mmCIF file of C-alpha atoms in Angstrom:
data_model
loop_
_atom_site.group_PDB
_atom_site.id
_atom_site.type_symbol
_atom_site.label_atom_id
_atom_site.label_comp_id
_atom_site.label_asym_id
_atom_site.label_seq_id
_atom_site.Cartn_x
_atom_site.Cartn_y
_atom_site.Cartn_z
ATOM 1 C CA MET A 32 -8.041 16.557 22.120
ATOM 2 C CA TYR A 33 -7.873 13.613 19.756
ATOM 3 C CA VAL A 34 -10.505 10.993 18.938
ATOM 4 C CA HIS A 35 -8.301 8.248 20.382
ATOM 5 C CA ASP A 36 -5.906 8.508 23.290
ATOM 6 C CA LYS A 37 -3.458 6.032 21.762
ATOM 7 C CA LYS A 38 -1.999 6.382 18.287
ATOM 8 C CA GLU A 39 -2.051 2.614 17.926
ATOM 9 C CA ASP A 40 -5.860 2.802 17.869
ATOM 10 C CA CYS A 41 -6.081 5.051 14.786
ATOM 11 C CA CYS A 42 -5.427 4.019 11.189
ATOM 12 C CA GLY A 43 -6.185 7.493 9.803
ATOM 13 C CA CYS A 44 -9.101 6.444 7.599
ATOM 14 C CA THR A 45 -11.080 9.738 8.142
ATOM 15 C CA ALA A 46 -14.452 8.091 8.964
ATOM 16 C CA CYS A 47 -14.614 10.049 12.228
ATOM 17 C CA MET A 48 -13.866 13.355 10.521
ATOM 18 C CA THR A 49 -16.470 12.709 7.839
ATOM 19 C CA ILE A 50 -19.292 11.751 10.202
ATOM 20 C CA CYS A 51 -18.913 14.818 12.427
ATOM 21 C CA SER A 52 -22.042 16.897 11.892
ATOM 22 C CA VAL A 53 -20.473 20.135 13.143
ATOM 23 C CA ASN A 54 -17.103 19.834 11.361
ATOM 24 C CA ALA A 55 -15.275 19.766 14.666
ATOM 25 C CA ILE A 56 -12.631 17.252 13.498
ATOM 26 C CA THR A 57 -9.613 17.904 11.324
ATOM 27 C CA MET A 58 -6.838 15.523 10.265
ATOM 28 C CA GLU A 59 -3.500 16.883 11.470
ATOM 29 C CA ASN A 60 0.054 15.615 11.005
ATOM 30 C CA ASP A 61 2.011 14.378 13.990
ATOM 31 C CA GLU A 62 5.802 14.528 14.331
ATOM 32 C CA GLU A 63 6.173 11.383 12.190
ATOM 33 C CA GLY A 64 4.049 12.733 9.353
ATOM 34 C CA PHE A 65 0.949 10.615 9.989
ATOM 35 C CA LYS A 66 -2.478 12.247 10.116
ATOM 36 C CA TYR A 67 -4.652 11.933 13.231
ATOM 37 C CA PRO A 68 -8.174 13.281 13.911
ATOM 38 C CA LYS A 69 -8.060 16.276 16.236
ATOM 39 C CA ILE A 70 -11.239 17.578 17.880
ATOM 40 C CA ASN A 71 -11.989 21.273 18.196
ATOM 41 C CA GLU A 72 -13.481 21.256 21.692
ATOM 42 C CA LYS A 73 -15.224 24.577 21.113
ATOM 43 C CA LYS A 74 -17.244 23.059 18.262
ATOM 44 C CA CYS A 75 -17.724 19.547 19.682
ATOM 45 C CA ILE A 76 -21.283 18.676 20.779
ATOM 46 C CA HIS A 77 -20.163 15.427 22.483
ATOM 47 C CA CYS A 78 -22.358 13.125 20.390
ATOM 48 C CA ASN A 79 -19.556 10.539 20.413
ATOM 49 C CA MET A 80 -20.284 9.519 16.804
ATOM 50 C CA CYS A 81 -16.592 9.842 15.961
ATOM 51 C CA ARG A 82 -15.810 6.955 18.290
ATOM 52 C CA LYS A 83 -18.905 4.910 17.453
ATOM 53 C CA VAL A 84 -18.083 4.885 13.731
ATOM 54 C CA CYS A 85 -14.490 3.710 14.205
ATOM 55 C CA ASP A 86 -14.195 0.188 12.836
ATOM 56 C CA PHE A 87 -10.534 -0.181 13.743
ATOM 57 C CA VAL A 88 -11.184 -0.556 17.476
ATOM 58 C CA LYS A 89 -14.273 -2.752 17.148
ATOM 59 C CA GLN A 90 -14.209 -6.450 17.998
ATOM 60 C CA HIS A 91 -14.086 -8.510 14.797
ATOM 61 C CA ASP A 92 -15.298 -12.104 14.683
ATOM 62 C CA TRP A 93 -13.475 -13.280 11.570
ATOM 63 C CA ASP A 94 -14.561 -16.887 12.125
ATOM 64 C CA ALA A 95 -18.183 -15.827 11.615
ATOM 65 C CA LEU A 96 -17.464 -14.592 8.081
ATOM 66 C CA PRO A 97 -17.350 -16.906 5.041
ATOM 67 C CA ARG A 98 -13.996 -17.984 3.675
ATOM 68 C CA PRO A 99 -13.062 -16.357 0.378
ATOM 69 C CA VAL A 100 -12.905 -18.026 -3.008
ATOM 70 C CA VAL A 101 -9.283 -17.719 -4.124
ATOM 71 C CA TYR A 102 -7.887 -17.257 -7.620
ATOM 72 C CA ALA A 103 -4.620 -16.553 -9.344
ATOM 73 C CA ALA A 104 -5.385 -14.131 -12.154
ATOM 74 C CA LYS A 105 -3.780 -12.139 -14.945
ATOM 75 C CA GLN A 106 -5.005 -9.935 -17.737
ATOM 76 C CA LYS A 107 -4.750 -11.615 -21.130
ATOM 77 C CA SER A 108 -3.352 -8.402 -22.611
ATOM 78 C CA ASP A 109 0.415 -8.189 -22.065
ATOM 79 C CA LYS A 110 0.178 -4.439 -22.628
ATOM 80 C CA GLU A 111 -2.288 -4.068 -19.764
ATOM 81 C CA ARG A 112 -0.178 -6.194 -17.459
ATOM 82 C CA ALA A 113 2.966 -4.253 -18.324
ATOM 83 C CA ALA A 114 1.213 -1.095 -17.121
ATOM 84 C CA SER A 115 0.350 -2.752 -13.787
ATOM 85 C CA GLN A 116 2.531 -3.934 -10.921
ATOM 86 C CA SER A 117 1.092 -7.462 -10.746
ATOM 87 C CA GLY A 118 -1.553 -9.089 -12.937
ATOM 88 C CA GLY A 119 -3.574 -6.007 -13.853
ATOM 89 C CA LEU A 120 -6.735 -6.864 -11.908
ATOM 90 C CA PHE A 121 -7.380 -3.380 -10.551
ATOM 91 C CA ALA A 122 -7.424 -2.012 -14.095
ATOM 92 C CA ALA A 123 -9.754 -4.760 -15.296
ATOM 93 C CA LEU A 124 -12.183 -4.340 -12.389
ATOM 94 C CA SER A 125 -12.233 -0.566 -12.653
ATOM 95 C CA ASP A 126 -12.683 -0.791 -16.447
ATOM 96 C CA ALA A 127 -15.867 -2.760 -15.809
ATOM 97 C CA VAL A 128 -17.193 -0.130 -13.408
ATOM 98 C CA LEU A 129 -16.334 2.720 -15.773
ATOM 99 C CA ALA A 130 -18.092 0.859 -18.598
ATOM 100 C CA MET A 131 -21.245 0.854 -16.441
ATOM 101 C CA GLY A 132 -21.035 4.633 -16.110
ATOM 102 C CA GLY A 133 -19.525 4.408 -12.654
ATOM 103 C CA VAL A 134 -16.729 6.225 -10.864
ATOM 104 C CA VAL A 135 -13.484 4.911 -9.395
ATOM 105 C CA TYR A 136 -11.577 6.017 -6.308
ATOM 106 C CA GLY A 137 -7.962 5.064 -5.674
ATOM 107 C CA ALA A 138 -4.479 6.190 -4.678
ATOM 108 C CA ALA A 139 -2.644 8.413 -7.168
ATOM 109 C CA TYR A 140 0.024 11.107 -7.280
ATOM 110 C CA ASP A 141 -0.629 14.817 -7.073
ATOM 111 C CA GLY A 142 1.515 17.366 -8.919
ATOM 112 C CA GLU A 143 4.354 17.036 -6.399
ATOM 113 C CA TRP A 144 4.431 13.195 -6.199
ATOM 114 C CA ASN A 145 2.523 13.063 -2.929
ATOM 115 C CA VAL A 146 0.098 10.133 -2.754
ATOM 116 C CA ILE A 147 -3.546 11.129 -2.393
ATOM 117 C CA HIS A 148 -6.892 9.486 -3.109
ATOM 118 C CA LYS A 149 -8.501 10.687 -6.333
ATOM 119 C CA ARG A 150 -11.795 10.246 -8.152
ATOM 120 C CA ALA A 151 -11.922 9.112 -11.794
ATOM 121 C CA GLU A 152 -14.675 8.916 -14.396
ATOM 122 C CA THR A 153 -12.401 8.091 -17.353
ATOM 123 C CA LYS A 154 -9.715 5.520 -18.068
ATOM 124 C CA LYS A 155 -7.150 8.294 -18.450
ATOM 125 C CA ALA A 156 -7.863 9.584 -14.941
ATOM 126 C CA ARG A 157 -8.063 6.029 -13.584
ATOM 127 C CA ASN A 158 -4.644 5.207 -15.025
ATOM 128 C CA GLU A 159 -3.106 7.567 -12.476
ATOM 129 C CA MET A 160 -4.198 5.056 -9.823
ATOM 130 C CA ARG A 161 -2.377 2.102 -11.350
ATOM 131 C CA GLY A 162 0.738 0.781 -9.685
ATOM 132 C CA SER A 163 1.824 0.185 -6.102
ATOM 133 C CA LYS A 164 2.064 3.117 -3.689
ATOM 134 C CA TYR A 165 4.217 2.287 -0.668
ATOM 135 C CA VAL A 166 3.070 5.197 1.486
ATOM 136 C CA GLN A 167 -0.108 6.169 3.324
ATOM 137 C CA SER A 168 -2.488 7.974 1.000
ATOM 138 C CA ASP A 169 -3.996 11.314 2.006
ATOM 139 C CA MET A 170 -7.758 10.668 1.958
ATOM 140 C CA GLN A 171 -8.832 14.346 2.145
ATOM 141 C CA ASP A 172 -12.648 14.423 1.576
ATOM 142 C CA THR A 173 -12.815 11.106 -0.316
ATOM 143 C CA PHE A 174 -15.291 9.425 2.058
ATOM 144 C CA HIS A 175 -17.695 12.351 1.744
ATOM 145 C CA ARG A 176 -17.470 12.277 -2.057
ATOM 146 C CA VAL A 177 -18.102 8.520 -2.163
ATOM 147 C CA GLY A 178 -21.221 9.011 -0.049
ATOM 148 C CA GLU A 179 -22.477 11.783 -2.334
ATOM 149 C CA ASP A 180 -21.913 9.645 -5.439
ATOM 150 C CA LEU A 181 -23.881 6.772 -3.905
ATOM 151 C CA LYS A 182 -26.715 9.074 -2.846
ATOM 152 C CA ASN A 183 -26.852 10.301 -6.450
ATOM 153 C CA GLY A 184 -27.242 6.741 -7.732
ATOM 154 C CA ARG A 185 -23.736 6.349 -9.125
ATOM 155 C CA ILE A 186 -21.929 3.014 -9.246
ATOM 156 C CA VAL A 187 -18.711 3.340 -7.252
ATOM 157 C CA LEU A 188 -15.543 1.278 -6.982
ATOM 158 C CA PHE A 189 -13.414 2.275 -4.025
ATOM 159 C CA SER A 190 -9.932 0.786 -3.713
ATOM 160 C CA GLY A 191 -7.631 1.152 -0.732
ATOM 161 C CA THR A 192 -6.131 -0.704 2.208
ATOM 162 C CA HIS A 193 -8.377 -2.950 4.281
ATOM 163 C CA CYS A 194 -8.572 -0.368 7.082
ATOM 164 C CA GLN A 195 -9.661 2.315 4.589
ATOM 165 C CA CYS A 196 -12.316 0.042 3.093
ATOM 166 C CA ALA A 197 -13.541 -1.004 6.542
ATOM 167 C CA GLY A 198 -13.680 2.617 7.666
ATOM 168 C CA LEU A 199 -15.694 3.640 4.619
ATOM 169 C CA LYS A 200 -18.063 0.700 5.022
ATOM 170 C CA SER A 201 -18.663 1.523 8.696
ATOM 171 C CA LEU A 202 -19.283 5.187 7.879
ATOM 172 C CA LEU A 203 -21.842 4.416 5.160
ATOM 173 C CA GLU A 204 -23.654 1.861 7.310
ATOM 174 C CA THR A 205 -23.757 4.240 10.273
ATOM 175 C CA CYS A 206 -25.117 7.029 8.061
ATOM 176 C CA ARG A 207 -27.566 4.593 6.424
ATOM 177 C CA VAL A 208 -26.313 5.261 2.924
ATOM 178 C CA LYS A 209 -27.385 2.524 0.519
ATOM 179 C CA THR A 210 -24.375 0.539 -0.704
ATOM 180 C CA GLU A 211 -25.802 -1.808 -3.339
ATOM 181 C CA ASN A 212 -23.907 0.235 -5.967
ATOM 182 C CA LEU A 213 -20.622 0.183 -4.049
ATOM 183 C CA TYR A 214 -17.760 -2.185 -4.829
ATOM 184 C CA LEU A 215 -15.055 -2.300 -2.165
ATOM 185 C CA VAL A 216 -11.674 -3.558 -3.396
ATOM 186 C CA ASP A 217 -8.945 -3.728 -0.783
ATOM 187 C CA ILE A 218 -5.258 -4.249 -1.398
ATOM 188 C CA VAL A 219 -3.187 -6.858 0.442
ATOM 189 C CA CYS A 220 -1.227 -4.551 2.733
ATOM 190 C CA HIS A 221 2.118 -4.933 4.508
ATOM 191 C CA GLY A 222 1.666 -1.626 6.328
ATOM 192 C CA VAL A 223 1.687 2.088 5.483
ATOM 193 C CA PRO A 224 4.918 4.110 5.759
ATOM 194 C CA SER A 225 5.075 7.762 6.697
ATOM 195 C CA PRO A 226 4.581 10.378 3.966
ATOM 196 C CA SER A 227 7.386 12.350 5.647
ATOM 197 C CA VAL A 228 9.906 9.568 5.035
ATOM 198 C CA TYR A 229 8.709 9.225 1.453
ATOM 199 C CA LYS A 230 9.159 12.989 0.925
ATOM 200 C CA ALA A 231 12.634 12.881 2.459
ATOM 201 C CA PHE A 232 13.560 10.168 -0.030
ATOM 202 C CA ARG A 233 12.269 12.281 -2.936
ATOM 203 C CA ASP A 234 14.175 15.319 -1.703
ATOM 204 C CA PHE A 235 17.337 13.210 -1.400
ATOM 205 C CA MET A 236 17.042 11.953 -4.964
ATOM 206 C CA GLU A 237 16.433 15.459 -6.347
ATOM 207 C CA ASN A 238 19.429 16.869 -4.478
ATOM 208 C CA LYS A 239 21.681 13.979 -5.450
ATOM 209 C CA TYR A 240 20.855 14.162 -9.154
ATOM 210 C CA HIS A 241 20.309 17.933 -9.369
ATOM 211 C CA GLY A 242 16.811 18.107 -10.780
ATOM 212 C CA GLU A 243 13.102 17.649 -10.251
ATOM 213 C CA ILE A 244 11.487 14.228 -10.256
ATOM 214 C CA LYS A 245 9.507 13.773 -13.469
ATOM 215 C CA GLY A 246 8.494 10.163 -12.912
ATOM 216 C CA PHE A 247 8.524 7.576 -10.157
ATOM 217 C CA GLU A 248 7.598 3.893 -9.833
ATOM 218 C CA PHE A 249 7.744 1.993 -6.576
ATOM 219 C CA ARG A 250 7.977 -1.262 -8.549
ATOM 220 C CA ASN A 251 9.292 -1.207 -12.102
ATOM 221 C CA LYS A 252 8.898 -4.619 -13.783
ATOM 222 C CA LYS A 253 11.510 -4.087 -16.496
ATOM 223 C CA PHE A 254 13.564 -6.982 -15.074
ATOM 224 C CA GLY A 255 10.461 -9.121 -14.506
ATOM 225 C CA TRP A 256 7.781 -9.344 -11.842
ATOM 226 C CA HIS A 257 10.053 -11.271 -9.468
ATOM 227 C CA ASN A 258 12.880 -8.724 -9.758
ATOM 228 C CA THR A 259 11.315 -5.272 -9.610
ATOM 229 C CA VAL A 260 13.224 -2.095 -8.798
ATOM 230 C CA GLU A 261 12.102 1.365 -7.727
ATOM 231 C CA SER A 262 12.749 3.836 -10.526
ATOM 232 C CA THR A 263 13.097 7.610 -10.407
ATOM 233 C CA TRP A 264 13.306 9.800 -13.522
ATOM 234 C CA ILE A 265 15.259 13.057 -13.207
ATOM 235 C CA ASN A 266 16.662 15.199 -16.045
ATOM 236 C CA GLY A 267 15.732 12.542 -18.580
ATOM 237 C CA GLN A 268 17.683 9.835 -16.746
ATOM 238 C CA GLU A 269 16.322 6.778 -14.946
ATOM 239 C CA TYR A 270 17.824 5.881 -11.583
ATOM 240 C CA ASP A 271 17.066 2.433 -10.154
ATOM 241 C CA THR A 272 17.469 1.720 -6.450
ATOM 242 C CA MET A 273 16.061 -0.363 -3.617
ATOM 243 C CA LEU A 274 16.595 2.321 -0.996
ATOM 244 C CA TYR A 275 13.063 3.355 -0.153
ATOM 245 C CA ARG A 276 11.840 -0.230 -0.339
ATOM 246 C CA ASP A 277 14.490 -1.261 2.188
ATOM 247 C CA ILE A 278 13.134 1.362 4.573
ATOM 248 C CA PHE A 279 9.581 0.186 3.899
ATOM 249 C CA TYR A 280 10.294 -3.470 4.606
ATOM 250 C CA GLY A 281 12.474 -2.538 7.578
ATOM 251 C CA ASP A 282 9.125 -1.614 9.225
ATOM 252 C CA ASN A 283 10.512 1.292 11.268
ATOM 253 C CA ALA A 284 8.628 3.870 9.202
ATOM 254 C CA LEU A 285 5.181 2.235 9.467
ATOM 255 C CA ARG A 286 2.187 3.828 11.171
ATOM 256 C CA PRO A 287 1.925 2.732 14.841
ATOM 257 C CA SER A 288 -1.497 1.126 14.225
ATOM 258 C CA CYS A 289 0.015 -1.214 11.631
ATOM 259 C CA TYR A 290 1.749 -3.207 14.372
ATOM 260 C CA GLN A 291 -1.624 -4.213 15.840
ATOM 261 C CA CYS A 292 -3.710 -4.190 12.665
ATOM 262 C CA PRO A 293 -6.910 -6.217 13.264
ATOM 263 C CA TYR A 294 -7.403 -6.882 9.543
ATOM 264 C CA LYS A 295 -4.467 -9.219 8.966
ATOM 265 C CA ASN A 296 -6.553 -12.236 8.059
ATOM 266 C CA VAL A 297 -7.402 -14.240 4.973
ATOM 267 C CA VAL A 298 -11.023 -13.209 5.613
ATOM 268 C CA HIS A 299 -11.842 -9.656 4.510
ATOM 269 C CA THR A 300 -14.932 -7.458 4.728
ATOM 270 C CA SER A 301 -14.506 -5.902 1.287
ATOM 271 C CA ASP A 302 -16.047 -7.424 -1.840
ATOM 272 C CA ILE A 303 -12.731 -8.289 -3.464
ATOM 273 C CA THR A 304 -9.153 -8.387 -2.186
ATOM 274 C CA ILE A 305 -6.274 -8.128 -4.663
ATOM 275 C CA GLY A 306 -2.495 -8.238 -4.419
ATOM 276 C CA ASP A 307 0.551 -10.060 -5.740
ATOM 277 C CA PHE A 308 0.294 -13.843 -5.775
ATOM 278 C CA TRP A 309 3.670 -14.485 -4.230
ATOM 279 C CA GLY A 310 4.567 -18.172 -4.245
ATOM 280 C CA ILE A 311 2.570 -18.946 -7.393
ATOM 281 C CA GLU A 312 5.672 -20.578 -8.885
ATOM 282 C CA LYS A 313 5.575 -23.240 -6.169
ATOM 283 C CA TRP A 314 2.177 -24.719 -7.058
ATOM 284 C CA ALA A 315 1.299 -23.383 -10.523
ATOM 285 C CA LYS A 316 4.602 -22.830 -12.300
ATOM 286 C CA ASP A 317 2.928 -23.064 -15.699
ATOM 287 C CA PHE A 318 0.731 -20.057 -14.838
ATOM 288 C CA ASP A 319 3.660 -17.832 -13.842
ATOM 289 C CA ASP A 320 5.259 -16.175 -16.875
ATOM 290 C CA THR A 321 7.216 -13.565 -14.813
ATOM 291 C CA LYS A 322 4.987 -10.753 -16.164
ATOM 292 C CA GLY A 323 2.878 -10.504 -13.019
ATOM 293 C CA ILE A 324 0.201 -12.613 -11.334
ATOM 294 C CA SER A 325 -2.543 -11.208 -9.126
ATOM 295 C CA LEU A 326 -3.987 -12.813 -6.038
ATOM 296 C CA VAL A 327 -7.767 -12.417 -5.997
ATOM 297 C CA LEU A 328 -9.964 -13.163 -2.992
ATOM 298 C CA ILE A 329 -13.690 -13.108 -3.712
ATOM 299 C CA ASN A 330 -15.274 -12.241 -0.383
ATOM 300 C CA THR A 331 -18.915 -11.530 -1.277
ATOM 301 C CA PRO A 332 -21.496 -12.469 -3.929
ATOM 302 C CA LYS A 333 -21.244 -8.905 -5.215
ATOM 303 C CA GLY A 334 -17.515 -9.417 -5.697
ATOM 304 C CA LYS A 335 -18.173 -12.575 -7.702
ATOM 305 C CA ILE A 336 -20.590 -10.700 -9.984
ATOM 306 C CA LEU A 337 -17.947 -8.044 -10.700
ATOM 307 C CA LEU A 338 -15.313 -10.693 -11.397
ATOM 308 C CA ASN A 339 -17.661 -12.399 -13.844
ATOM 309 C CA ARG A 340 -17.971 -9.121 -15.751
ATOM 310 C CA ILE A 341 -14.268 -9.229 -16.628
ATOM 311 C CA SER A 342 -13.987 -12.978 -17.252
ATOM 312 C CA ASN A 343 -13.373 -12.533 -20.992
ATOM 313 C CA ASN A 344 -10.346 -10.324 -20.350
ATOM 314 C CA ILE A 345 -8.529 -12.342 -17.706
ATOM 315 C CA ALA A 346 -7.078 -15.797 -17.186
ATOM 316 C CA LEU A 347 -8.067 -17.424 -13.892
ATOM 317 C CA LYS A 348 -6.728 -20.371 -11.960
ATOM 318 C CA GLU A 349 -8.595 -21.381 -8.825
ATOM 319 C CA SER A 350 -6.495 -21.734 -5.685
ATOM 320 C CA ASN A 351 -7.183 -22.031 -1.971
ATOM 321 C CA THR A 352 -6.517 -20.261 1.318
ATOM 322 C CA VAL A 353 -3.473 -22.430 2.006
ATOM 323 C CA ASP A 354 -1.481 -21.924 -1.194
ATOM 324 C CA CYS A 355 -2.208 -18.189 -1.238
ATOM 325 C CA LEU A 356 -1.138 -17.502 2.344
ATOM 326 C CA GLN A 357 1.495 -14.844 2.857
ATOM 327 C CA PRO A 358 2.475 -12.981 6.041
ATOM 328 C CA CYS A 359 0.178 -10.021 5.261
ATOM 329 C CA LEU A 360 -2.817 -12.374 5.380
ATOM 330 C CA GLN A 361 -1.901 -13.904 8.729
ATOM 331 C CA LYS A 362 -0.683 -11.366 11.268
ATOM 332 C CA PRO A 363 0.572 -7.780 11.590
ATOM 333 C CA VAL A 364 4.252 -6.998 11.290
ATOM 334 C CA SER A 365 6.087 -6.730 14.601
ATOM 335 C CA ARG A 366 7.168 -3.370 15.908
ATOM 336 C CA PRO A 367 10.959 -3.275 15.397
ATOM 337 C CA ALA A 368 13.170 -2.778 18.430
ATOM 338 C CA THR A 369 14.944 -0.113 16.376
ATOM 339 C CA ARG A 370 11.837 1.996 15.683
ATOM 340 C CA ASP A 371 12.406 4.653 18.363
ATOM 341 C CA GLN A 372 16.034 5.029 17.318
ATOM 342 C CA PHE A 373 15.021 5.270 13.657
ATOM 343 C CA TRP A 374 12.698 8.197 14.317
ATOM 344 C CA GLN A 375 15.250 9.900 16.540
ATOM 345 C CA ASP A 376 17.787 9.580 13.725
ATOM 346 C CA PHE A 377 15.276 10.707 11.119
ATOM 347 C CA GLU A 378 14.507 13.862 13.073
ATOM 348 C CA ASN A 379 18.076 14.808 13.958
ATOM 349 C CA LYS A 380 20.365 13.496 11.224
ATOM 350 C CA PRO A 381 20.706 13.859 7.432
ATOM 351 C CA PHE A 382 18.654 11.440 5.340
ATOM 352 C CA GLU A 383 21.877 9.979 3.998
ATOM 353 C CA TYR A 384 22.513 8.681 7.509
ATOM 354 C CA ILE A 385 19.152 6.897 7.386
ATOM 355 C CA LEU A 386 20.081 5.311 4.069
ATOM 356 C CA THR A 387 23.482 4.225 5.381
ATOM 357 C CA HIS A 388 22.155 2.665 8.578
ATOM 358 C CA TYR A 389 18.672 1.407 7.623
ATOM 359 C CA THR A 390 19.041 0.091 4.051
ATOM 360 C CA ASN A 391 21.021 -2.644 2.330
ATOM 361 C CA ASP A 392 21.818 -0.692 -0.826
ATOM 362 C CA TYR A 393 23.709 2.426 0.223
ATOM 363 C CA GLY A 394 27.148 3.338 1.543
ATOM 364 C CA TRP A 395 30.680 2.146 0.944
ATOM 365 C CA LYS A 396 30.257 -1.106 2.894
ATOM 366 C CA THR A 397 27.448 -2.169 0.594
ATOM 367 C CA HIS A 398 29.471 -1.418 -2.534
ATOM 368 C CA VAL A 399 32.488 -3.322 -1.161
ATOM 369 C CA LYS A 400 30.329 -6.355 -0.418
ATOM 370 C CA LYS A 401 28.794 -6.296 -3.915
ATOM 371 C CA THR A 402 32.207 -5.996 -5.545
ATOM 372 C CA ILE A 403 33.597 -8.924 -3.550
ATOM 373 C CA LYS A 404 30.615 -11.122 -4.383
ATOM 374 C CA LYS A 405 30.743 -10.248 -8.083
ATOM 375 C CA THR A 406 34.489 -10.926 -8.306
ATOM 376 C CA ALA A 407 34.241 -14.150 -6.295
ATOM 377 C CA LYS A 408 31.677 -15.623 -8.667
ATOM 378 C CA THR A 409 34.119 -15.356 -11.575
ATOM 379 C CA VAL A 410 37.324 -16.690 -9.947
ATOM 380 C CA LEU A 411 36.474 -18.867 -6.941
ATOM 381 C CA PRO A 412 34.951 -22.346 -6.490
ATOM 382 C CA GLY A 413 31.486 -22.711 -5.039
ATOM 383 C CA SER A 414 32.626 -23.723 -1.544
ATOM 384 C CA ALA A 415 34.735 -20.584 -1.226
ATOM 385 C CA ILE A 416 31.820 -18.400 -2.325
ATOM 386 C CA VAL A 417 29.592 -19.919 0.365
ATOM 387 C CA PHE A 418 32.256 -19.140 2.981
ATOM 388 C CA ILE A 419 32.639 -15.532 1.786
ATOM 389 C CA LYS A 420 28.847 -14.997 1.906
ATOM 390 C CA LYS A 421 28.777 -16.153 5.531
ATOM 391 C CA VAL A 422 31.559 -13.742 6.449
ATOM 392 C CA LEU A 423 29.867 -10.828 4.663
ATOM 393 C CA ARG A 424 26.564 -11.475 6.413
ATOM 394 C CA LYS A 425 28.292 -11.116 9.761
ATOM 395 C CA SER A 426 30.024 -7.872 8.800
#
């Protein structure tokens, strides 16, 4: 028996597992690699707290919440920004909490490049959390550890997706844990892909290049913030692709709940929301230096206090909820018509088939198209190039 009858109703945050007083709930993988809370009926005492604590299925009155104060932001240190995927705000905010003797929770890699939530008390440990992670993080016992830190009087910064932050907040409120020392920082989220697909991609890269992965970045800014690539390091060589990102943005590999996510709104329940400030070049071109700009939404007075603590280290430009709008702040992604076929193919066919049929950067057709475009630019007039592009799009 599972906590919810429909997979669309569960974001996998682990609040239900954590609140269970008899440890009757475990998070178990389904056939797509997503974790869902399963109830041991022999242990269950039918208190129903697992369903009461679930924020994902609650009714949310976003209009009743205050609108955020919006900023474009970037760390003044180019070195700090280079180590981050956008403007370096997570590092700056977490530095402030660490300087107060606090602890930081965020998504990081384990020893096998799986993405899990970790706890950090030093900058070195926190640095593992920097950078985008385009896969659902394994929360393990993170919510329990956050609660214990707060009970022990520690200052805590928890970063994660909006559903993770909302789940943690609901858990702590339900358990009456004081949260004045808690800073919730959620990440603007497109959706969370399956860890199984991410592992299949890693296995493919290791087999193709005959070695173990020694480094991986979902978004390497070596060509600039607007032109990032995913980079994999194997046998001392760097391999740049867009393969996994194509699968991610194709939306077939996302968790079922992502297609009806209730948190896709410019209003958030966390203290601070951060992400990339896409579109900054349209209204503040002078602020965009191609090194990365963060979008910052200040949702609570507590969030404003934390932002003020880092004001000497960052450059800010006030914006508004119109100029900052991007699809992730308006509505969930739509469930693709190809999703069922994708998962059938993923289960029954080699991963190379997935890359050939569900990405734009793999297979002989892709290479032929790139070669034609590259050659055309050097020998043909502009009108002919436009015609060729139209033909290639249809192919």
